[in-house]
Coordinates of C-alpha atoms in Angstrom, one line a residue:
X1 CA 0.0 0.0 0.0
X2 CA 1.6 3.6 -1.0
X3 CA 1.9 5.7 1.9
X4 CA 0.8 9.7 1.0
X5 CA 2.6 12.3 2.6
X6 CA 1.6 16.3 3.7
X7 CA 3.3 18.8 5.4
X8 CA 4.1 17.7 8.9
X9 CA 2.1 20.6 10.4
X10 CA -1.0 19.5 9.6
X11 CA -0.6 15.7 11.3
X12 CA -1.0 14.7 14.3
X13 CA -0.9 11.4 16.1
X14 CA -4.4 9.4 16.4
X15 CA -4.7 6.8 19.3
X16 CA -3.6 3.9 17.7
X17 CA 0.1 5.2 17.0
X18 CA -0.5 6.8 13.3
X19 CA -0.5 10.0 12.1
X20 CA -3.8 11.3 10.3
X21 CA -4.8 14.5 8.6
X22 CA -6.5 17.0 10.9
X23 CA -10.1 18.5 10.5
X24 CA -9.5 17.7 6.4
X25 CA -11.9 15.2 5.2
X26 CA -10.8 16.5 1.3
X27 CA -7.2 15.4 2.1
X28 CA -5.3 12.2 1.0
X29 CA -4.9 9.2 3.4
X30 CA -1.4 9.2 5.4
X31 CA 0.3 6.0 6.4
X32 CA 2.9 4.9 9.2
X33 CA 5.4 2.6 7.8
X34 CA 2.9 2.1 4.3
X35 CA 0.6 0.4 7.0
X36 CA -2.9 0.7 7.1
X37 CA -4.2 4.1 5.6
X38 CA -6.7 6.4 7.7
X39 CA -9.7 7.7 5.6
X40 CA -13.0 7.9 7.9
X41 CA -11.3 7.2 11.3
X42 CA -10.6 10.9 12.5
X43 CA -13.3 11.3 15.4
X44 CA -12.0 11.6 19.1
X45 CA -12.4 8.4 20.8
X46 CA -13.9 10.1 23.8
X47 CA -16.9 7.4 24.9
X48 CA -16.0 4.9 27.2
X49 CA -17.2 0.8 27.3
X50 CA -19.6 2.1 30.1
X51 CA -21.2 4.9 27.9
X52 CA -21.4 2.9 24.5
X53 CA -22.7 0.0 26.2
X54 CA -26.2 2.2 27.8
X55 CA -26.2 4.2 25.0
X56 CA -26.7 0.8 22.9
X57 CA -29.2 -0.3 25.2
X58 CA -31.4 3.1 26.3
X59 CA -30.5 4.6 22.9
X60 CA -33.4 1.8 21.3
X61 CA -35.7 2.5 23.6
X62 CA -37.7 5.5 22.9
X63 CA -40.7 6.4 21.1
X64 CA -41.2 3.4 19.4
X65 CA -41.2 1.7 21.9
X66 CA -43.3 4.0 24.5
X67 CA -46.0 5.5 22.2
X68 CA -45.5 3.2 18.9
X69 CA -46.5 0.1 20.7
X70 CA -50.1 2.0 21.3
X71 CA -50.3 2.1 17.4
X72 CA -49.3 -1.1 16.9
X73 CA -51.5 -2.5 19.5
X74 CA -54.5 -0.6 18.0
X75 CA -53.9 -1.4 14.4
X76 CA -53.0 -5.4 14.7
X77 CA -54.5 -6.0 18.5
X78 CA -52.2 -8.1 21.0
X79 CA -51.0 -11.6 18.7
X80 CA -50.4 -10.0 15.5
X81 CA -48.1 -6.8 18.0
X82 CA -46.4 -10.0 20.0
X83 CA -45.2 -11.9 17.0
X84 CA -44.6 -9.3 14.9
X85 CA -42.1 -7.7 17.8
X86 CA -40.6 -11.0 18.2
X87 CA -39.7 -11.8 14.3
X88 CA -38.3 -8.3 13.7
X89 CA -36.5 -8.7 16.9
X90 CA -34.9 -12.1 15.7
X91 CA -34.0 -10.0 12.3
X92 CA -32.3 -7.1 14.5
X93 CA -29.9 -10.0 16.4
X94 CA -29.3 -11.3 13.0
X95 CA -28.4 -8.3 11.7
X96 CA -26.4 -6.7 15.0
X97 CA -23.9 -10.0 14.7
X98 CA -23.3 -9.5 11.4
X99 CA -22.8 -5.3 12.0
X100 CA -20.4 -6.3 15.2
X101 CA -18.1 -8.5 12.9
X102 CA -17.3 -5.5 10.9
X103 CA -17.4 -2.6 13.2
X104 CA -14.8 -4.4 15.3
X105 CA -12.6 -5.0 12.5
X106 CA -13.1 -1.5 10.9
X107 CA -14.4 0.9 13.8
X108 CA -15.4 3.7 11.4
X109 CA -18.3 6.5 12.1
X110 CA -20.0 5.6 8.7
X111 CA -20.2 2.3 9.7
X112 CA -22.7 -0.3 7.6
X113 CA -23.1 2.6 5.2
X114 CA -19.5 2.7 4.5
X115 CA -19.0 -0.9 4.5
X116 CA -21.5 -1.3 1.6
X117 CA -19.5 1.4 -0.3
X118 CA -16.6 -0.6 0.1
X119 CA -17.6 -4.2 0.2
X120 CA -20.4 -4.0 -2.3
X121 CA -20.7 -1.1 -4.8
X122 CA -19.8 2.2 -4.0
X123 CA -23.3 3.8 -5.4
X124 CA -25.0 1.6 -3.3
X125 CA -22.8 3.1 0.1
X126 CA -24.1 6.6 -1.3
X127 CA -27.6 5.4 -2.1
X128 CA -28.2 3.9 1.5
X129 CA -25.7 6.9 3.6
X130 CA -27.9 9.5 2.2
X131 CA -30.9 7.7 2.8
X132 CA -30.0 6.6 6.5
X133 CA -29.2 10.1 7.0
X134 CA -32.1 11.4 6.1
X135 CA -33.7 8.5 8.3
X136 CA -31.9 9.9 11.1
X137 CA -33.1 13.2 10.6
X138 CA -36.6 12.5 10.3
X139 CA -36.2 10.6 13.5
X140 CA -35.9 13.4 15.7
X141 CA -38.4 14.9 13.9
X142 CA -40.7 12.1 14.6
X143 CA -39.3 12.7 18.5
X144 CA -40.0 16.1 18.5
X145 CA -43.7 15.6 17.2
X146 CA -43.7 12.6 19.7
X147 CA -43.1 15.2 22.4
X148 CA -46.2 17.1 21.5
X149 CA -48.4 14.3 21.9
X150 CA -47.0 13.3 25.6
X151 CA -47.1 16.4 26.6
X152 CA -50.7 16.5 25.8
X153 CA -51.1 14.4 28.5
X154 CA -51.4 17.0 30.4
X155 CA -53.9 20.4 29.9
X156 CA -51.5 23.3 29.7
X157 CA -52.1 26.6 27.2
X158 CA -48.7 25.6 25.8
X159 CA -48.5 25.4 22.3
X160 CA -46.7 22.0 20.8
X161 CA -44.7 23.4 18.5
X162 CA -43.3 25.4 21.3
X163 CA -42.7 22.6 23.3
X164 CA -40.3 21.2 20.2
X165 CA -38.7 24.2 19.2
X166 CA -37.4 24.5 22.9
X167 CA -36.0 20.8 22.7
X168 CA -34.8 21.5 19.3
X169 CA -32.5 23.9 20.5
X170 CA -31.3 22.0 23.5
X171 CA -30.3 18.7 21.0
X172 CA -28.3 20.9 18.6
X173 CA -26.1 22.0 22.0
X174 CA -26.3 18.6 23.3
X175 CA -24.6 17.6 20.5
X176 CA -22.6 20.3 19.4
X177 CA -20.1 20.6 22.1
X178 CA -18.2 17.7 22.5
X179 CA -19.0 14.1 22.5
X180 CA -18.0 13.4 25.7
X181 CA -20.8 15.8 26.4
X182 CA -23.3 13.4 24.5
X183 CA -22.2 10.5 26.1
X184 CA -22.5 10.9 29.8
X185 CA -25.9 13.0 28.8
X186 CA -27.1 10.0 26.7
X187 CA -26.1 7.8 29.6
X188 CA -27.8 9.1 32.3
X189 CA -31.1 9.2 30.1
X190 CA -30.4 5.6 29.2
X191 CA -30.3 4.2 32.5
X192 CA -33.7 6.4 33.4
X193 CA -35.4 4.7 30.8
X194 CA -33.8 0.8 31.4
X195 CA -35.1 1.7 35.2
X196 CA -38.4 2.7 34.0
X197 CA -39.0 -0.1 31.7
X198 CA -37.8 -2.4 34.7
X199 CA -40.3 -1.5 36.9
X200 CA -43.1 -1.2 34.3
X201 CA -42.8 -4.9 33.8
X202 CA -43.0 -5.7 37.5
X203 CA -45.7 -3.4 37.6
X204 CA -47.7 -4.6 34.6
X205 CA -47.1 -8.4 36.1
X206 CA -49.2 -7.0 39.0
X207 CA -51.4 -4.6 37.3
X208 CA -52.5 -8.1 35.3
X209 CA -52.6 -10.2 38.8
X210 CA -55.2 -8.3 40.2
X211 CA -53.3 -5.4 41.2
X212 CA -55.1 -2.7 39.9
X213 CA -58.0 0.1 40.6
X214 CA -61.0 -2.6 40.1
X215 CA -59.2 -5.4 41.9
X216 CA -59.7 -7.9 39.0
X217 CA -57.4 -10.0 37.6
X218 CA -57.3 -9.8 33.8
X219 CA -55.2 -12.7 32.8
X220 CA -55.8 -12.7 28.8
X221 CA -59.3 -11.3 28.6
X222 CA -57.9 -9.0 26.5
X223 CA -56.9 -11.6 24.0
X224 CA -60.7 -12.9 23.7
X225 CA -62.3 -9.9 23.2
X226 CA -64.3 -9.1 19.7
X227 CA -61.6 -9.2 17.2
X228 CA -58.8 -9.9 19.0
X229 CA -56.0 -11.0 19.3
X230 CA -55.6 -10.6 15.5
X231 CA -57.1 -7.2 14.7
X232 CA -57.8 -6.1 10.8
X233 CA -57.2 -9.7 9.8
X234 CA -53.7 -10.1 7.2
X235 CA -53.3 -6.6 6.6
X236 CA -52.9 -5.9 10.4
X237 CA -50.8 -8.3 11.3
X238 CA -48.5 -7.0 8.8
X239 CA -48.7 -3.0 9.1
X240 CA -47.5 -3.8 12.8
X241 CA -44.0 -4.9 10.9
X242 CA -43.3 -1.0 10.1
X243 CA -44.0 0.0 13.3
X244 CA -41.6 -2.7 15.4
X245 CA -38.8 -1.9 13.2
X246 CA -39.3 1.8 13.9
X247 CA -39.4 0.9 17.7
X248 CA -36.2 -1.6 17.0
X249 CA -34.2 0.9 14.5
X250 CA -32.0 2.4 16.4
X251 CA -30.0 -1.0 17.6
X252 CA -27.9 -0.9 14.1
X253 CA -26.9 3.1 14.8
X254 CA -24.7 1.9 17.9
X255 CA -21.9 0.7 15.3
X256 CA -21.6 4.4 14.1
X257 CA -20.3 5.5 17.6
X258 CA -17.6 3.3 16.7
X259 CA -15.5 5.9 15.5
X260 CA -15.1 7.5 18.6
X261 CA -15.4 4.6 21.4
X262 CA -12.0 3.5 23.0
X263 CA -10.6 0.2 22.1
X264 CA -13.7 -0.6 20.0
X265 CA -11.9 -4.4 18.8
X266 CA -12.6 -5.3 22.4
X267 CA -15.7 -2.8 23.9
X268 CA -17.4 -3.3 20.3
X269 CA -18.5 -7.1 20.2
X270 CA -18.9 -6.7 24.2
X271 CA -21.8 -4.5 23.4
X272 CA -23.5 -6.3 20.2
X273 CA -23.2 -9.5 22.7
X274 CA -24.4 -8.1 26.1
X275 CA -26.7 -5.3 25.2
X276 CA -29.0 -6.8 22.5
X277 CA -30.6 -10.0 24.2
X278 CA -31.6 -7.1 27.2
X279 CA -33.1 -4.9 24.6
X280 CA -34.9 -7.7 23.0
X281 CA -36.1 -9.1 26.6
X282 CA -37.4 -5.2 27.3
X283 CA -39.4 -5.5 24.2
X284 CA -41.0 -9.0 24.0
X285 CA -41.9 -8.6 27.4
X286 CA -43.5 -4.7 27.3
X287 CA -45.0 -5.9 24.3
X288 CA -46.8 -9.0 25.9
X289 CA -47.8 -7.2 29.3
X290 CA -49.0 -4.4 27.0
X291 CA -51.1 -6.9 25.0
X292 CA -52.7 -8.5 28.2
X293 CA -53.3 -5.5 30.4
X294 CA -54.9 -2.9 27.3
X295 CA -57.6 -3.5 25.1
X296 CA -56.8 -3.1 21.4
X297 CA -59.7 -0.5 21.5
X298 CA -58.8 2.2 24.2
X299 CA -60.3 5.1 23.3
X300 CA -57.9 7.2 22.0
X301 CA -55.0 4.6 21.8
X302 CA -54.2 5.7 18.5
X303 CA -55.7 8.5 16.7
X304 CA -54.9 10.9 13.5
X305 CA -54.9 13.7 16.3
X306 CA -53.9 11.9 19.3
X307 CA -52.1 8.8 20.4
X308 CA -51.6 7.8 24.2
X309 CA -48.7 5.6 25.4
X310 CA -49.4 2.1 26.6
X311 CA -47.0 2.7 29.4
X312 CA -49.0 5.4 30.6
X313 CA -52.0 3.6 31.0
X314 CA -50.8 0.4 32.9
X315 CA -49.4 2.7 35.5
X316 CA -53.2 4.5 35.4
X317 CA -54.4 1.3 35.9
X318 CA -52.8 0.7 38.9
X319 CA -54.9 3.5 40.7
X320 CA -53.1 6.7 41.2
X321 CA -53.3 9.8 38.3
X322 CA -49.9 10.6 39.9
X323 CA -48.5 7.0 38.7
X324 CA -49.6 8.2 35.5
X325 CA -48.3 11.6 35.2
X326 CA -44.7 9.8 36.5
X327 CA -44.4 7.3 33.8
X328 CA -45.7 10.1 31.5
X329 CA -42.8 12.4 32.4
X330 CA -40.7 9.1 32.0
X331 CA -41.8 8.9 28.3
X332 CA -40.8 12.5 27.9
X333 CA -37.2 12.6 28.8
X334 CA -36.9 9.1 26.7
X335 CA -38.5 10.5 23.3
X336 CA -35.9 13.7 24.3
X337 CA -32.7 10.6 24.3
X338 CA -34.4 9.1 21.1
X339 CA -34.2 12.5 19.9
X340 CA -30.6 13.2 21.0
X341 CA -29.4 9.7 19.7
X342 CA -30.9 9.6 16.3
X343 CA -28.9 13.3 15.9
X344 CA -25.8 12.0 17.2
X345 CA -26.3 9.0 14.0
X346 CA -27.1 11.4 11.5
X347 CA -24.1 13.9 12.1
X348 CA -22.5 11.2 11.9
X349 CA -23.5 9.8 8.5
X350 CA -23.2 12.9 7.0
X351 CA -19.9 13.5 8.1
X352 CA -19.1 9.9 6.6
X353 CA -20.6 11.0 3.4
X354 CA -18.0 14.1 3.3
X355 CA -15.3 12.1 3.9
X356 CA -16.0 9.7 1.0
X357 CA -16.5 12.3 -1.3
X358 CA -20.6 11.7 -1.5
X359 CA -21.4 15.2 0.2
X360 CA -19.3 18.9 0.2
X361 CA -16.2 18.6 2.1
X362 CA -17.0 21.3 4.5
X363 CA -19.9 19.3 6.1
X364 CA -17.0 17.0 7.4
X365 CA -15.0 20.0 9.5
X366 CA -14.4 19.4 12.9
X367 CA -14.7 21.7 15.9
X368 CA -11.4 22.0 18.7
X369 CA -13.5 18.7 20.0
X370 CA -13.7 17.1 17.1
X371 CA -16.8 17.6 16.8
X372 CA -18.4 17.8 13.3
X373 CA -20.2 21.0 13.8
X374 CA -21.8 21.7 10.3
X375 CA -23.1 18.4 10.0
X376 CA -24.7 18.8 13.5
X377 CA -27.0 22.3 11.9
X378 CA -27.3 20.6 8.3
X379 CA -29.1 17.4 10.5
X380 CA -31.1 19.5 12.8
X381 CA -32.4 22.0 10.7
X382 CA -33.9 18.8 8.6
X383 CA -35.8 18.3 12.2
X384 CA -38.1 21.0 11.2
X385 CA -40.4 19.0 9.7
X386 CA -41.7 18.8 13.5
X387 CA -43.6 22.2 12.8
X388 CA -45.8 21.0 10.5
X389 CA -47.2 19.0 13.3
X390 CA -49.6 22.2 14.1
X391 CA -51.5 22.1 10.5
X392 CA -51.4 18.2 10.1
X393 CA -52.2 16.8 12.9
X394 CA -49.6 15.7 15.4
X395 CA -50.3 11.9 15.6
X396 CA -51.0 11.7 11.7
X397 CA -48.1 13.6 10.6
X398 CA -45.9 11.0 13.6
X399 CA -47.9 7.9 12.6
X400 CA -46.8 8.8 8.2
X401 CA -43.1 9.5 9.9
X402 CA -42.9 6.4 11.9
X403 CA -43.5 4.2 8.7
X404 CA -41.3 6.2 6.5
X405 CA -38.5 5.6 9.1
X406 CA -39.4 1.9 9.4
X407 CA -39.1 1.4 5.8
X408 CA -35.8 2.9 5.8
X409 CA -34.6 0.7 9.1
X410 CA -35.8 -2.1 7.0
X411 CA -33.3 -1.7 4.2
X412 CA -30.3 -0.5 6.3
X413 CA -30.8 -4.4 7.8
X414 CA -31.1 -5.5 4.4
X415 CA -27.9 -3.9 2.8
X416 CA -25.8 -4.9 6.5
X417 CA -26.9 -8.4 5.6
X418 CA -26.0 -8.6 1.7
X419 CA -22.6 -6.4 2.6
X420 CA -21.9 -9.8 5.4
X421 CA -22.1 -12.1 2.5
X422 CA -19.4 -9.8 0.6
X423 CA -17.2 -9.0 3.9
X424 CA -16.9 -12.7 4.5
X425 CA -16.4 -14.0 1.2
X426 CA -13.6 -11.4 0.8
X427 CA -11.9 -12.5 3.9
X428 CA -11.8 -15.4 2.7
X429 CA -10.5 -15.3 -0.3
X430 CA -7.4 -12.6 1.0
X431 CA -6.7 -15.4 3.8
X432 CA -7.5 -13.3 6.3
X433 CA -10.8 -14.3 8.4
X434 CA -8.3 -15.0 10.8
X435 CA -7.5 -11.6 11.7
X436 CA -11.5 -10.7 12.6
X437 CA -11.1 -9.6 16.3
X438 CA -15.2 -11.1 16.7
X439 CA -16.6 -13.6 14.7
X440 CA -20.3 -13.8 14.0
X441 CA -21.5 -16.8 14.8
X442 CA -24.3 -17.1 12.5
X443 CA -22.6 -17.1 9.0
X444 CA -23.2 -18.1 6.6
X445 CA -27.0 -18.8 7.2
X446 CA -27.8 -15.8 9.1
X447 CA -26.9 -13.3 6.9
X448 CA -28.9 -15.0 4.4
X449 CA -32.0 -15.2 6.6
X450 CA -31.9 -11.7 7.4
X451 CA -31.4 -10.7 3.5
X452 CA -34.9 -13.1 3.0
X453 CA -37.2 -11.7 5.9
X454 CA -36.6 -8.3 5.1
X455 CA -37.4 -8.5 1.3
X456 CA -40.6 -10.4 2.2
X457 CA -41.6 -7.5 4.9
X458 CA -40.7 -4.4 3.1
X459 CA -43.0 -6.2 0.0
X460 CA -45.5 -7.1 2.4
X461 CA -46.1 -4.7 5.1
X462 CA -48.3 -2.2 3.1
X463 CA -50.8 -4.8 2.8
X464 CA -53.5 -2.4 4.9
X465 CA -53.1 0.5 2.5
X466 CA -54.4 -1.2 -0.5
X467 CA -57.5 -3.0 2.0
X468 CA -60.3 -2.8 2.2
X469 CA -59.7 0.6 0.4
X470 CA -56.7 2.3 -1.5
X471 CA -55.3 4.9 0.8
X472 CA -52.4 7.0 -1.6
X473 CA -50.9 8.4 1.5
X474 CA -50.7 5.6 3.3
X475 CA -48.8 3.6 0.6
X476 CA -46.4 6.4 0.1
X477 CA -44.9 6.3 3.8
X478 CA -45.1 2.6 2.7
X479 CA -43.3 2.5 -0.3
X480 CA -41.7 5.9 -1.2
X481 CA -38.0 4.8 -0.1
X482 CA -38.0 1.9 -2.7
X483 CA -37.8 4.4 -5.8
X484 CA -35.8 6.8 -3.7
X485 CA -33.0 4.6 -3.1
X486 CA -33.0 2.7 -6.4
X487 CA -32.7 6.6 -8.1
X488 CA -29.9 7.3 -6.1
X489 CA -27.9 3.5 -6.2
X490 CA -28.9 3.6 -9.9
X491 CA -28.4 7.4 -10.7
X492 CA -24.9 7.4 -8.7
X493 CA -23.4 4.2 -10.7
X494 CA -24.1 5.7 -13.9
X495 CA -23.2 9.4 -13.3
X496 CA -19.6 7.8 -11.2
X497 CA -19.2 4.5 -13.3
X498 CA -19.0 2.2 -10.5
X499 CA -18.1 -1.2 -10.4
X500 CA -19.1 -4.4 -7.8
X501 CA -15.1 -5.2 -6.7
X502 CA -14.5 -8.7 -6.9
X503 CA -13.4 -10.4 -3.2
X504 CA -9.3 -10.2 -4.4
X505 CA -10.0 -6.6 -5.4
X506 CA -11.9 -5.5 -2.5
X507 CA -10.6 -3.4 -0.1
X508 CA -9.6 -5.0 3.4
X509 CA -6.6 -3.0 4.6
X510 CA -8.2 1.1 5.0
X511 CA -9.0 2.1 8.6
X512 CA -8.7 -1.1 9.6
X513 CA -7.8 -0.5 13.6
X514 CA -4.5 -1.2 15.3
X515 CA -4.6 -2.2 18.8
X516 CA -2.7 0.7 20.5
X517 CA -0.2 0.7 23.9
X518 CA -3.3 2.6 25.4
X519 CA -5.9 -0.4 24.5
X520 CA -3.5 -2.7 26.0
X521 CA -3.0 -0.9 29.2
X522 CA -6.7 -0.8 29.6
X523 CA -7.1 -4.7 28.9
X524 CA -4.1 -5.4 31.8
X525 CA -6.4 -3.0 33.5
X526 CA -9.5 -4.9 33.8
X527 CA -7.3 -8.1 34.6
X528 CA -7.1 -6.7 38.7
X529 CA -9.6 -7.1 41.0
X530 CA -11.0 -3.2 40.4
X531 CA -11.3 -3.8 36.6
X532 CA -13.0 -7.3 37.1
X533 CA -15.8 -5.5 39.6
X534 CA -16.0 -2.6 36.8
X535 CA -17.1 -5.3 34.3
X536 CA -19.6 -6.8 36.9
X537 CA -20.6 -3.4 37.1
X538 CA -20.7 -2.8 33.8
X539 CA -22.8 -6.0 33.1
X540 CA -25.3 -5.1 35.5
X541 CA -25.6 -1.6 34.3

């Protein structure tokens, strides 16, 4: 590999021992010893295994979780939500193992989205970047409009749209400042909502026991009632798929803080192996207590104006309007961490998509902190979608966002799974599968599975907007992406020229990370008695 070289003024040393180009996407690769160039990996490695590992698990849970559930609920009743939930969730693990192999081995900030650029085709990395950062930005929209239907919860003279533009503010400054800023702000949220979620399910255990305001024990009464548990027949059962992979996307996004997590060979595949059976156990088991303790017909569960969390009823039900208002406030500082962590992705991506030459280089310049500060205002100000919330409708104009995002969840899994195949097949044809720090355990069938079950639901899932009437809306938030991302894949190979690499060609040497003096420190560290109890820690938390 040739090594470039620049004038020694403008390098400095990164944290694995080799020099990089400072705060210059634009500029060429530089090499230590013609050893593994630096592109993408300029970010400050600021978040610690502690950090990375809540933010992977509270960084999920949000507003799909907290007020999606209630559409999901209303729209497919309790056995379409509870199976749904669970096959998506079995497509996430799929797709996190397969994500974890290659984050550890290339810990970049553009993450899957780079790795399909590189291991695939590169139109396709500038198809799917653009469109996951668009994805992230319409997610904290869809947080921010979230926001105004909690906070209708309670009767205030407050006006919604206020309500976001306050939070809107308080994101960009969140994220702005430094990333260690983000973290331990992100973290704090995190283990709020892994609390909250913890006690919701003892509580909902006891709400359904008998535990509640009219002392009777519901069991699954709510299952047997007229048209449950499979509400709107077929084409319920399979809207509910858009709505659990908006309430699971999210779990994917961790791999982008890769670019600034320490030692992320060793704290990477800790995280893709500890946090995701917890995030699926939260999940499967809100979603079942949800299903047993609320009726698929709440009034006011899920409406184009309105659309009350789940959450927030159990803890009604348990007989105190205080209990409520509590798990309510809950909701609102989680759809605020949604918010914070879908910004913290898109910035991100777009900074990724400067330093591969797919956006204008001056989207990828860095603040003192490292922190790419244009990218942070060219992702919020996309957030402003939230304002049309007060001529829309708030829960119609979050119900149309919540399927676009979904869709676009969908085919980020889809592209980590077909970019696996590539990775691995490359590896193995270089002879060096060997050198993979974590090895997913799945290949070469889970990849392949994942590739299958998402085709068949992104196909699928609009089923309810062609019955038992056409709705054109509706099937746009359904379908729009598919066009969208075959323009751009399509539009971007001609106008560039691209070309699929074949496995010799492909490159396996660029950013690949090198275990520093630091990382090794660290992993004597946690051999002593204090670095084993961190990990207990750690595990528990």
């Amino acid at each position: 590999m040739a090594s470039y070289h620049s004038d020694p003024e403008d390098v400095h040393v990164t944290n694995h021992g080799e020099k990089d180009l400072q705060d210059s996407p634009s500029a060429p690769a530089y090499t230590l010893n013609d050893h593994h160039p630096i592109i993408a990996d300029k970010l400050a490695r600021k978040l610690t295994a502690r950090q990375v590992q809540m933010i992977a698990i509270g960084g999920t849970i949000g507003t799909g979780l907290f007020l999606g559930t209630g559409k999901s609920l209303h729209t497919g009743g309790p056995g379409s939500m509870l199976i749904a939930y669970m096959i998506v969730g079995g497509i996430v693990m799929l797709t996190m193992l397969a994500l974890g192999e290659m984050a550890a081995f290339v810990p970049i900030a553009g993450s899957f989205c780079t790795f399909a650029g590189r291991y695939v085709d590169d139109s396709l990395g500038f198809a799917l970047t653009w469109n996951y950062w668009v994805n992230d930005a319409v997610s904290t929209a869809a947080d921010l409009v979230a926001l105004q239907l909690v906070f209708a919860y309670w009767d205030t003279n407050m006006p919604g749209w206020g309500l976001s533009l306050i939070f809107w503010v308080f994101l960009i400054l969140a994220n702005i400042i430094t990333v260690k800023a983000y973290g331990e702000l992100e973290y704090w949220l995190s283990l709020l909502k892994v609390i909250t979620i913890t006690i919701f399910i003892i509580l909902g255990i006891a709400v359904n026991c008998g535990g509640n305001s009219s002392h009777q024990y519901l069991g699954a009464h709510n299952w047997y009632i007229p048209e449950a548990p499979f509400v709107n027949g077929i084409g319920g059962f399979a809207s509910v798929f858009v709505t659990a992979s908006f309430a699971y996307g999210g779990t994917e996004s961790i791999a982008i803080t890769a670019g600034e997590t320490k030692n992320p060979t060793k704290n990477l595949p800790r995280v893709v192996k500890n946090v995701f059976w917890r995030i699926l156990i939260f999940y499967i088991l809100s979603v079942l207590i949800i299903g047993l303790n609320v009726p698929w017909n709440y009034p006011g569960l899920s409406t184009k104006k309105s659309s009350t969390s789940p959450f927030t009823l159990v803890f009604q039900m348990a007989g105190a309007k205080a209990a409520g208002s509590f798990i309510n406030a809950v909701i609102l500082t989680s759809v605020i961490s949604a918010g914070n962590h879908a910004l913290f992705a898109g910035t991100r991506l777009l900074y990724a998509l400067s330093v591969d030459r797919h956006a204008p280089q001056f989207f990828g310049k860095l603040n003192r902190n490292k922190v790419p500060w244009i990218a942070v205002l060219a992702t919020s100000a996309i957030s402003g979608l939230c304002f049309g919330a007060s001529f829309i409708g708030a829960g119609q104009l979050w119900t149309w966002l919540q399927n676009l995002v979904g869709v676009s969840n969908q085919l980020a899994w889809l592209a980590i799974g077909v970019t696996s195949i590539r990775f691995r097949g490359a590896l193995a044809a270089q002879g060096k599968t060997h050198l993979l720090p974590f090895k997913n355990w799945t290949y070469p069938w889970g990849p392949w599975l994942s590739v299958i079950l998402n085709v068949i639901i992104i196909l699928v899932q609009g089923w309810s907007s062609f019955s038992p009437s056409f709705a054109a809306v509706d099937f746009v938030s359904y379908y729009i992406e598919l066009p969208i991302m075959a323009v751009m894949w399509l539009g971007w190979k001609l106008f560039k020229k691209t070309k699929v690499p074949t496995y010799k060609e492909m490159d396996l040497v660029t950013d690949v990370y090198v275990v520093s003096e630091e990382d090794l420190l660290e992993t004597e560290k946690e051999k002593s008695v204090r670095g084993r109890v961190e990990r207990v820690l750690r595990w528990i938390f």
